[in-house]
Short mmCIF file of C-alpha atoms and ligand atoms in Angstrom, two decimals:
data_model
loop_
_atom_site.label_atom_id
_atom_site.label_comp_id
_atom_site.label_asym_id
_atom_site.label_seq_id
_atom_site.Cartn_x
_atom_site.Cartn_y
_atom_site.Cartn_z
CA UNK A 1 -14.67 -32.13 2.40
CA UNK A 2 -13.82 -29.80 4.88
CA UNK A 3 -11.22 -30.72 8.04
CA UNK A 4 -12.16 -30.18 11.80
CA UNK A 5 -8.69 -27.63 11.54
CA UNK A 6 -6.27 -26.39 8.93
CA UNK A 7 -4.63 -24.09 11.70
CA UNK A 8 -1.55 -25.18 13.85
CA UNK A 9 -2.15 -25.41 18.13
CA UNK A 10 -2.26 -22.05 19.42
CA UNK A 11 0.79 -20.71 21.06
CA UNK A 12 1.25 -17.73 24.04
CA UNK A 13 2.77 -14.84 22.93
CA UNK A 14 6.05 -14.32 24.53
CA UNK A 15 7.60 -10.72 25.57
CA UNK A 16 11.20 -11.68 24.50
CA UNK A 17 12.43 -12.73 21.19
CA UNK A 18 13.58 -16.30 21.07
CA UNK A 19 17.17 -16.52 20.71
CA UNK A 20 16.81 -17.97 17.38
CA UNK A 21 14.91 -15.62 15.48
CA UNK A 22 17.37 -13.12 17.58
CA UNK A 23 20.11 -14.51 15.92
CA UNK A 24 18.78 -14.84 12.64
CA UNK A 25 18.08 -10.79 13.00
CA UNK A 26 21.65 -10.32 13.51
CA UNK A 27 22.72 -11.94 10.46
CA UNK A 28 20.16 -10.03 8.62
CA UNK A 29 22.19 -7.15 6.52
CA UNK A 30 20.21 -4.31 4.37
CA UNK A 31 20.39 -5.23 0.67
CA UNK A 32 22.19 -2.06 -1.24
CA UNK A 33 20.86 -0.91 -3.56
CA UNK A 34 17.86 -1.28 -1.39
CA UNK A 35 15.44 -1.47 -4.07
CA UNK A 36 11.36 -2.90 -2.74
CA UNK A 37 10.89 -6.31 -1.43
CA UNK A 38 14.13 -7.04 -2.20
CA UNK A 39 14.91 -8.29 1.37
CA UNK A 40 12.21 -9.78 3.28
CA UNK A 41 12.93 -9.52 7.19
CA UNK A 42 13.20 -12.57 8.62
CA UNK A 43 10.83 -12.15 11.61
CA UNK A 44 7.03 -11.50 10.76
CA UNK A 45 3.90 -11.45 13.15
CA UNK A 46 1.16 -14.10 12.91
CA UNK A 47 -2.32 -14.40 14.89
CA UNK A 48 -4.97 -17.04 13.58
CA UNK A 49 -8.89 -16.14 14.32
CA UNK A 50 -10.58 -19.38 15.59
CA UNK A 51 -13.56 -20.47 17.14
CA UNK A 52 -14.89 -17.34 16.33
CA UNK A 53 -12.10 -14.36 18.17
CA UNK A 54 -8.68 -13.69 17.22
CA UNK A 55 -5.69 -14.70 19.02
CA UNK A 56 -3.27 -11.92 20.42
CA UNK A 57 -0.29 -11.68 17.39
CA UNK A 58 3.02 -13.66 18.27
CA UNK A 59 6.27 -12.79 16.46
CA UNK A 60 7.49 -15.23 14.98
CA UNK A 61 9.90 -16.78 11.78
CA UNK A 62 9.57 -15.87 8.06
CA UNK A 63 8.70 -19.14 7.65
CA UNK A 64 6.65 -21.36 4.96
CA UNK A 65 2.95 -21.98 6.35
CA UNK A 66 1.71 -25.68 6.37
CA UNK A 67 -1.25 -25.22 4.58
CA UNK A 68 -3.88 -27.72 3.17
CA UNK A 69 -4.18 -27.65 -0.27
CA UNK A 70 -7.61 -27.05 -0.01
CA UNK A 71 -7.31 -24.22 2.05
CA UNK A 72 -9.92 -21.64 1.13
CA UNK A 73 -8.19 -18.50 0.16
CA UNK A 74 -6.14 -20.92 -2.70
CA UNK A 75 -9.46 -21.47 -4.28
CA UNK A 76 -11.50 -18.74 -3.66
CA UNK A 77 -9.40 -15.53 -3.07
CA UNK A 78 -10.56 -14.83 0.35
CA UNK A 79 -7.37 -12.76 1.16
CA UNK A 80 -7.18 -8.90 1.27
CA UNK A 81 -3.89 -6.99 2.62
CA UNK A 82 -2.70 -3.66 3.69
CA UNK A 83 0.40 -1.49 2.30
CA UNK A 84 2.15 0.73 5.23
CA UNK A 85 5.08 2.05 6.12
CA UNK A 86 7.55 2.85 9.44
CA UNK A 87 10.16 5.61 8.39
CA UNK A 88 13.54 6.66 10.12
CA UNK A 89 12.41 9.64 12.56
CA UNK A 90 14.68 11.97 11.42
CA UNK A 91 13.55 14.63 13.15
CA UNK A 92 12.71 16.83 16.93
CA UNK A 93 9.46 16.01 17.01
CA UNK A 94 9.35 12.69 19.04
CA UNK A 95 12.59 12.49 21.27
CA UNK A 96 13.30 8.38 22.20
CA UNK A 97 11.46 7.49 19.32
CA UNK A 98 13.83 6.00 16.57
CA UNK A 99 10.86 5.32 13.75
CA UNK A 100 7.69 7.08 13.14
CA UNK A 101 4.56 4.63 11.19
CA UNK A 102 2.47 6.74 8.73
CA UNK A 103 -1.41 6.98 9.73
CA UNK A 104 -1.69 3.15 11.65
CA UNK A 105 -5.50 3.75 12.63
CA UNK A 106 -6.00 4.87 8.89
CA UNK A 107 -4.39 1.79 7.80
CA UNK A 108 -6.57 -0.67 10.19
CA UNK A 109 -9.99 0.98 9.54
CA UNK A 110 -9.23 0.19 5.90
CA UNK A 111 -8.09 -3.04 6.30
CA UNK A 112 -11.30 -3.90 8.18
CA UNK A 113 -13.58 -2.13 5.52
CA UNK A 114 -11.46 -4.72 3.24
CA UNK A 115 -12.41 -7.83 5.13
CA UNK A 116 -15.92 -6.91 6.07
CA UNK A 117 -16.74 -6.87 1.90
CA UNK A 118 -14.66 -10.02 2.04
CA UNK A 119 -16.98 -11.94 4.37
CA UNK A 120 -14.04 -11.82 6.87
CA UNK A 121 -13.18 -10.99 10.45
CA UNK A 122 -12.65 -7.54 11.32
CA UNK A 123 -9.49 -7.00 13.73
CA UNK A 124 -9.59 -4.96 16.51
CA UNK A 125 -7.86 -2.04 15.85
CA UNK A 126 -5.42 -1.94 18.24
CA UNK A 127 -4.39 -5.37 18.61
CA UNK A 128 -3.75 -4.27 14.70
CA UNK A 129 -1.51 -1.29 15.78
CA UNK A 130 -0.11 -3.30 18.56
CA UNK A 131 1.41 -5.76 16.34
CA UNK A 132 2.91 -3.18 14.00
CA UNK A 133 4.64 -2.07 16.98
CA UNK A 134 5.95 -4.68 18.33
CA UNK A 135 7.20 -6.24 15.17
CA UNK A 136 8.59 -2.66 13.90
CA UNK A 137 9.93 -2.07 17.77
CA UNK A 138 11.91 -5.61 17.34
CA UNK A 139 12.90 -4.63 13.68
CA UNK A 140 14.61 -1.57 14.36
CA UNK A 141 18.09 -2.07 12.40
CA UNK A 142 15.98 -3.07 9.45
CA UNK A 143 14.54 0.16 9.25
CA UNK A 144 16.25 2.50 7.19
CA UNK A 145 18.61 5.72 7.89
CA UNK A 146 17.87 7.55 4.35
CA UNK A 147 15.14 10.47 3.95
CA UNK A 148 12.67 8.46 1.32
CA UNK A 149 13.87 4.83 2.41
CA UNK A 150 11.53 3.21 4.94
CA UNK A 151 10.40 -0.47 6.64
CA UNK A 152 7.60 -1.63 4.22
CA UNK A 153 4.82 -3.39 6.35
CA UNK A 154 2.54 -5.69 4.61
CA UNK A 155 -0.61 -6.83 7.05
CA UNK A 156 -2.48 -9.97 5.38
CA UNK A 157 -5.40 -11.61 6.47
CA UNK A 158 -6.08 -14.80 4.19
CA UNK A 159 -9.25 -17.08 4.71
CA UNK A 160 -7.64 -20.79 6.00
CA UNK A 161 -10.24 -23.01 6.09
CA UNK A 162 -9.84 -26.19 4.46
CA UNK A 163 -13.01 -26.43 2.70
CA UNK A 164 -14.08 -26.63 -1.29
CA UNK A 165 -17.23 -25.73 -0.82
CA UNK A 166 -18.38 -22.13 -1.92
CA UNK A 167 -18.61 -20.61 1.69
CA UNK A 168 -16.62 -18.32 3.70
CA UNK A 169 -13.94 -19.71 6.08
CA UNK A 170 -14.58 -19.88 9.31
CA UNK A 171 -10.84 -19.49 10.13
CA UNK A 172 -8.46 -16.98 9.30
CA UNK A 173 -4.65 -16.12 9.62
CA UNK A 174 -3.22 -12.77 9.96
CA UNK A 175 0.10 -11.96 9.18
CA UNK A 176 2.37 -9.27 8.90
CA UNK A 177 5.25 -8.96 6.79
CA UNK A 178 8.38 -6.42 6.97
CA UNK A 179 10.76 -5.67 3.77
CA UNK A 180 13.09 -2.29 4.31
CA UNK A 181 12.36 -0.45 0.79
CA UNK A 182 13.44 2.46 -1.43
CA UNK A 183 10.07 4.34 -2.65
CA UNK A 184 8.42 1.79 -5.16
CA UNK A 185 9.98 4.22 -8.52
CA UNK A 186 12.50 6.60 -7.80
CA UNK A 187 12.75 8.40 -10.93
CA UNK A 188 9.53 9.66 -13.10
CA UNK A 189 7.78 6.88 -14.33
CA UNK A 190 5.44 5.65 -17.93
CA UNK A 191 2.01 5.11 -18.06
CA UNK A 192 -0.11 2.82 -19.94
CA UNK A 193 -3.75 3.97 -20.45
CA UNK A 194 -5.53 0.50 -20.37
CA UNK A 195 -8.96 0.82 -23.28
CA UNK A 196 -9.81 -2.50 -22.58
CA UNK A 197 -9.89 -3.99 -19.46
CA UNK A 198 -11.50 -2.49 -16.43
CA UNK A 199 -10.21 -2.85 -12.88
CA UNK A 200 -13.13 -2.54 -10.83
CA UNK A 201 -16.65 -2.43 -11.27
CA UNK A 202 -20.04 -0.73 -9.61
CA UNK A 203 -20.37 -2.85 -6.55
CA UNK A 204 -17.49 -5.16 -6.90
CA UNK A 205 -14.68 -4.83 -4.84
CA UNK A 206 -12.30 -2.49 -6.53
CA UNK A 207 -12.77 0.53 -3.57
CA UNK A 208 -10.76 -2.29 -0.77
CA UNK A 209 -7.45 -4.13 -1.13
CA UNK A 210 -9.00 -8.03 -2.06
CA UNK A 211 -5.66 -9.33 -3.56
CA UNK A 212 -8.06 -10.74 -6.33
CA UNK A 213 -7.68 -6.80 -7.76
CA UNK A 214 -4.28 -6.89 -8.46
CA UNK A 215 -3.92 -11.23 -9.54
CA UNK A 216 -7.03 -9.20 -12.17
CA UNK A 217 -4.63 -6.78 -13.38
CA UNK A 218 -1.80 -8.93 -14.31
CA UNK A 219 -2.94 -10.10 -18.32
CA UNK A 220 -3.23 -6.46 -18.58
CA UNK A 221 -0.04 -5.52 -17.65
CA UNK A 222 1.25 -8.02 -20.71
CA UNK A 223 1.33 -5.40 -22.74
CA UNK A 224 2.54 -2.60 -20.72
CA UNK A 225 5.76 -4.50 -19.92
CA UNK A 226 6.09 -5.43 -23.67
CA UNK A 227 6.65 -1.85 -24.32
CA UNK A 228 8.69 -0.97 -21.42
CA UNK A 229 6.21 0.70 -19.31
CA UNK A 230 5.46 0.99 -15.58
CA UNK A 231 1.82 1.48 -14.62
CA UNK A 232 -1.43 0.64 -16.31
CA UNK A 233 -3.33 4.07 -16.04
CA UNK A 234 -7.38 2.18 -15.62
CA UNK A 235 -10.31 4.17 -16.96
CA UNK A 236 -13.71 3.85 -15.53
CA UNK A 237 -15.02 0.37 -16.90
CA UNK A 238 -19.19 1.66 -18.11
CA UNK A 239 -17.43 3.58 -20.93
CA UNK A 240 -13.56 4.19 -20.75
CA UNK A 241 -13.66 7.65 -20.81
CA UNK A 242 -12.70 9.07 -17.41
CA UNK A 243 -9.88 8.20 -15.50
CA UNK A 244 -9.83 6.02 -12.37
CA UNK A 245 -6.43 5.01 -10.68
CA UNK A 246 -3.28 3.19 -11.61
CA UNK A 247 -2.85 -0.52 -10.52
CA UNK A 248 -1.11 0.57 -6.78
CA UNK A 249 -1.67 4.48 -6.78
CA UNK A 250 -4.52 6.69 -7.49
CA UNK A 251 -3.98 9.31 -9.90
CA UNK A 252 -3.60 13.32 -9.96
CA UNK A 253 -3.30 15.70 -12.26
CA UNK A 254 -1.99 19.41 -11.41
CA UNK A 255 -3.88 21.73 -14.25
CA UNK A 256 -2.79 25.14 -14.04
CA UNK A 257 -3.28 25.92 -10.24
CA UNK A 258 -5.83 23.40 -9.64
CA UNK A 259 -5.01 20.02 -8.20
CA UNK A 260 -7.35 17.72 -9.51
CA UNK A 261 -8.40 13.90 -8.94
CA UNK A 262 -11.34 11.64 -9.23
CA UNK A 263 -14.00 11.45 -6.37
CA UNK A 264 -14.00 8.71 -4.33
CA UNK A 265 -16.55 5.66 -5.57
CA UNK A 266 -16.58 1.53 -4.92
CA UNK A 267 -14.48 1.50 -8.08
CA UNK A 268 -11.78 3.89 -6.34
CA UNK A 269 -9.74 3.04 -3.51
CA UNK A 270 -9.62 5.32 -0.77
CA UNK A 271 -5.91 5.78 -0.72
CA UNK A 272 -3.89 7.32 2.36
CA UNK A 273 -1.66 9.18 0.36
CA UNK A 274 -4.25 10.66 -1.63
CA UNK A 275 -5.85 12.13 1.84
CA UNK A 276 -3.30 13.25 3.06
CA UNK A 277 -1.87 15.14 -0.46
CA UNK A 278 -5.69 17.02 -0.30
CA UNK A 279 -4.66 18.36 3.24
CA UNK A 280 -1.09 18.87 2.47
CA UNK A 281 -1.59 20.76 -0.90
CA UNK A 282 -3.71 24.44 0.88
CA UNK A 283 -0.43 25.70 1.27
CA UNK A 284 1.17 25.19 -2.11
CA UNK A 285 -1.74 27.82 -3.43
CA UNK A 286 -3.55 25.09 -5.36
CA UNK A 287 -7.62 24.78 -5.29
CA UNK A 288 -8.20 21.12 -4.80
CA UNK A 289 -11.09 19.76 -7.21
CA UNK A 290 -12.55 16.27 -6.82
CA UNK A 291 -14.14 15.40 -10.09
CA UNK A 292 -14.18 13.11 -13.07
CA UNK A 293 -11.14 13.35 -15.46
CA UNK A 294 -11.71 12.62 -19.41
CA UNK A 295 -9.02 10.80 -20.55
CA UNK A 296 -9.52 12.76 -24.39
CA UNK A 297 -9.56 16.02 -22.50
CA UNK A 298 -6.41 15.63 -20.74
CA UNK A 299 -4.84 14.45 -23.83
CA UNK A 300 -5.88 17.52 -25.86
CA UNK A 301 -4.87 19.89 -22.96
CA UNK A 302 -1.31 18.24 -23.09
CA UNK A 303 -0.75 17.78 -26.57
CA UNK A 304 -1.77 21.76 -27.16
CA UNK A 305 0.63 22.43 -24.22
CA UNK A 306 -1.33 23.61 -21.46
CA UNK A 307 0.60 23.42 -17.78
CA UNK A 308 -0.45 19.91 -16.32
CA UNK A 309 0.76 17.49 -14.51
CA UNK A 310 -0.09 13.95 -14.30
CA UNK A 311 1.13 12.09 -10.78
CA UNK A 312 0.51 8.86 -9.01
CA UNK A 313 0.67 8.72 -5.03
CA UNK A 314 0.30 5.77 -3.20
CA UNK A 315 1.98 4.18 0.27
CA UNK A 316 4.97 2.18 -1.55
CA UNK A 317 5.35 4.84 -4.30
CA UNK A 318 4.76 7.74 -2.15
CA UNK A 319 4.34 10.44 -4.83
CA UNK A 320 4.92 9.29 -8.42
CA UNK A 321 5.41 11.92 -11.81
CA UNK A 322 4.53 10.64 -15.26
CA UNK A 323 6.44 11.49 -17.66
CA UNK A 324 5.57 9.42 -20.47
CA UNK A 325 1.85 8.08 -21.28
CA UNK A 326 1.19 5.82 -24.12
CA UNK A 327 -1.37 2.74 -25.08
CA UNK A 328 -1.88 0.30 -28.14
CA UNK A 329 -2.42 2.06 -30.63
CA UNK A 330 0.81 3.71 -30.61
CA UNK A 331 -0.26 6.95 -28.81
CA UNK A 332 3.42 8.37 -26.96
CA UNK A 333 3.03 11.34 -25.42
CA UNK A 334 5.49 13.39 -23.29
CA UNK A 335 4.58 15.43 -20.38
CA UNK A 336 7.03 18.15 -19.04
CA UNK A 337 8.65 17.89 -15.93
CA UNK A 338 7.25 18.24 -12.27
CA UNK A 339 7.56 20.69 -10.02
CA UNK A 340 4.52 20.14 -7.78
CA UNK A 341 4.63 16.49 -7.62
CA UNK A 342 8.14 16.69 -6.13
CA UNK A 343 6.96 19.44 -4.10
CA UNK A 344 4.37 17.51 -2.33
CA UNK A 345 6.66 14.56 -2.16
CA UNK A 346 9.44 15.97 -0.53
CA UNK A 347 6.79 17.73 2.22
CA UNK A 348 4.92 14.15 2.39
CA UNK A 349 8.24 12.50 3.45
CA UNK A 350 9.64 15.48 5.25
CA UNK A 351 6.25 14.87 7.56
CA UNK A 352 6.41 10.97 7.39
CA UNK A 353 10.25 11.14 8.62
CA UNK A 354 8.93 13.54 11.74
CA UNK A 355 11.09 16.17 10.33
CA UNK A 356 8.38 18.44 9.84
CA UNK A 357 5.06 18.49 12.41
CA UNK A 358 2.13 16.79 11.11
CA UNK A 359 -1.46 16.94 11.65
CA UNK A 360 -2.80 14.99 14.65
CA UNK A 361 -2.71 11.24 14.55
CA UNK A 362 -0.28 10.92 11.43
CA UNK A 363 2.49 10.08 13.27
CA UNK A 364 2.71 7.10 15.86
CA UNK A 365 6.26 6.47 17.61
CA UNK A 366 7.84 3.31 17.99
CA UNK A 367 9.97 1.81 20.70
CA UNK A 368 12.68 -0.12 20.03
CA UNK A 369 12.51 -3.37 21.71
CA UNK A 370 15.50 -4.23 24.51
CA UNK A 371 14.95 -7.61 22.61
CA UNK A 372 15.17 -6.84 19.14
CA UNK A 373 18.46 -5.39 17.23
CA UNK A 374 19.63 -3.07 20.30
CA UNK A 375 20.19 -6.27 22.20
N1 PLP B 1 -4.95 2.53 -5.39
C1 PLP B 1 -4.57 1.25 -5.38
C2 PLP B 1 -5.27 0.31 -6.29
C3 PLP B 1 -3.56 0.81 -4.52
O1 PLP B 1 -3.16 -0.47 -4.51
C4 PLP B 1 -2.94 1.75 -3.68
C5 PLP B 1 -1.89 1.32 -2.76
O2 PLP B 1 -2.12 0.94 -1.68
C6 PLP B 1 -3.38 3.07 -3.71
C7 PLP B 1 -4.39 3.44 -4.58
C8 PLP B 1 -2.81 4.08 -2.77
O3 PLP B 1 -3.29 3.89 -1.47
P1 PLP B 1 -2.44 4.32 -0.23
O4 PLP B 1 -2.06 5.73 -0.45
O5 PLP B 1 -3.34 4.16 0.93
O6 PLP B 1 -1.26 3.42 -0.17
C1 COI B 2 1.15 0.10 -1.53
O1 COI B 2 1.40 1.13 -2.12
O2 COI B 2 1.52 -0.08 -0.38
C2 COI B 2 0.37 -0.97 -2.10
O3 COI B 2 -0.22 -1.70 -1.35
C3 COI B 2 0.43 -1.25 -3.52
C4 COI B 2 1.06 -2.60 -3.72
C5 COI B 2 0.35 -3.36 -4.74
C6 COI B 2 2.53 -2.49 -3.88
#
């Protein structure tokens, strides 16, 4: 069943940009409005693992793979990716730096954690980082000029075997993919409380970014888009009671001067945003509380019009208000508006665009390549 190889000859990595991919850069315009994933950039970077050690990452086009149909990750969901972002440095703090990406190392350490509970490959970290910068480096007119706008980067790492039988690949392909993006909503958003389905169970993989979590979530969402909403709100999946994240953000609820959120489990993921919004939020005079949410509770402390508020954070969204929350049986329920979320999310981005300092190993400059747009 299986083939010797489902991976094309190995190439060397070359310094310069081709002229071709050069030129299609050029004629490569940002969409407006800007919207997310609305314009995928037409250079990506690839590296395949084979014969058991990964290849140094090449840039090369956005181009279709040639896959076998049987490749591995079709069949079996061996794939798992990461969600990152290069902003605009807008700032003082890094002089000959024209873009700043948020937390790299964070990223990479997460994306391993993801493919060692996939049976896959870790990456060494900073061939990871290296390839972010490069590709970002070569991207640079792609990136955007506006405070909340940034280059979306989307590291993949997909099993490629060609093989039917119920084993892990022994070959992989990395990839990363660019699209310049507004914040994932950019006005306050609905929320769907899901009673039925669960996202993640104890011991599955619901705490790392297998893209068989969100392919899970989609019947789900049926419903949600039926009535107009934006995000399915999950519960924990033993009883439905507590809350556990939203389908790309985890979930926070300001109550009174308390800034609360669910610990950290194998059912949670371990979201960069949501770090870095428990460091960020000391100086806003708000106790930070990690601990299990009742979904009833919050409900009652709403409707009876106690000071909450209810906020998603997450890489593409960066920080998220809810305004609305509602689920099938007919429950609609307005929240009032949201001070603290945009609080934290205009000092998140005011950090992530260098315009304010950050804590130590946030920020990581990028070069512009001589090769890519400046050429
Ligand atoms: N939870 C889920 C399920 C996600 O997909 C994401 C997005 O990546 C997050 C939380 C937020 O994580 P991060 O802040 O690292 O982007
Ligand atoms: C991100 O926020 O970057 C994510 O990876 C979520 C994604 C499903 C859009």
């Amino acid at each position: 069943m299986s083939t010797a190889t489902n991976l094309p000859a190995q190439s060397t990595p070359s310094a310069a940009l081709p002229p071709e991919l050069a030129d299609r850069l050029k004629g490569t315009e940002l969409p407006d409005p800007l919207g997310f994933g609305r314009l995928m950039a037409p250079v990506m970077a690839i590296a395949y693992y084979r014969d058991g050690a990964w290849e140094t990452p090449r840039l090369t086009g956005l181009d279709p793979l040639d896959l076998a149909p049987h490749t591995q990750a079709l069949h079996y969901g061996q794939a798992i990716f990461e969600g990152m972002k290069a902003y605009r440095n807008l700032g003082p703090s890094f002089p000959g730096s024209n873009t700043l990406l948020f937390r790299p190392y964070e990223h990479a350490r997460r994306f391993n954690r993801s493919a060692l509970r996939l049976g896959m490959p870790e990456i060494d970290e900073s061939l990871f980082v290296g390839a972010l910068e490069q590709l970002v480096g070569t991207l640079d007119t792609l990136v955007p000029d506006r405070h909340g706008q940034s280059l979306y980067l989307r590291p993949t790492m997909f099993g490629a075997t060609a093989d039917l039988s119920v084993v892990p690949s022994t070959e992989f392909c990395f990839l990363i993919l660019a699209t310049p993006s507004d914040a994932f909503f950019t006005a306050p958003i609905s929320a769907w409380i899901e009673r039925h389905y669960s996202r993640a169970g104890a011991g599955g993989t619901g705490c790392v970014k297998a893209a068989g979590n969100y392919a899970a979530s989609f019947a789900a969402a049926a419903p949600l888009r039926e009535h107009g909403f934006q995000q399915l709100l999950w519960l924990d999946a033993v009883n439905h009671t507590h809350l556990e994240e939203f389908t790309a953000m985890n979930v926070f609820v300001r109550w009174g001067d308390k800034l609360v959120t669910p610990p950290l489990s194998d059912t949670i993921l371990a979201g960069i945003t949501r770090d870095s919004l428990l460091q960020l939020a000391k100086p806003f005079g708000l106790a930070m509380e990690e601990r299990q949410i009742e979904i009833e509770a919050l409900l009652d402390a709403i409707r009876s019009g106690e000071d909450i508020e209810l906020f998603g954070c997450g890489t593409g969204a960066v920080v998220a208000p809810v305004e609305l929350l509602g689920d099938e049986s007919g429950l609609r329920l307005k929240l009032p508006s949201q001070s603290t979320a945009a609080d934290l999310r205009r000092r998140l981005l005011d950090i992530q665009h260098g315009i304010d300092p950050a804590p130590d190993d946030w920020q990581w400059p990028v070069i512009t390549s001589p090769n890519g747009s400046d050429s």
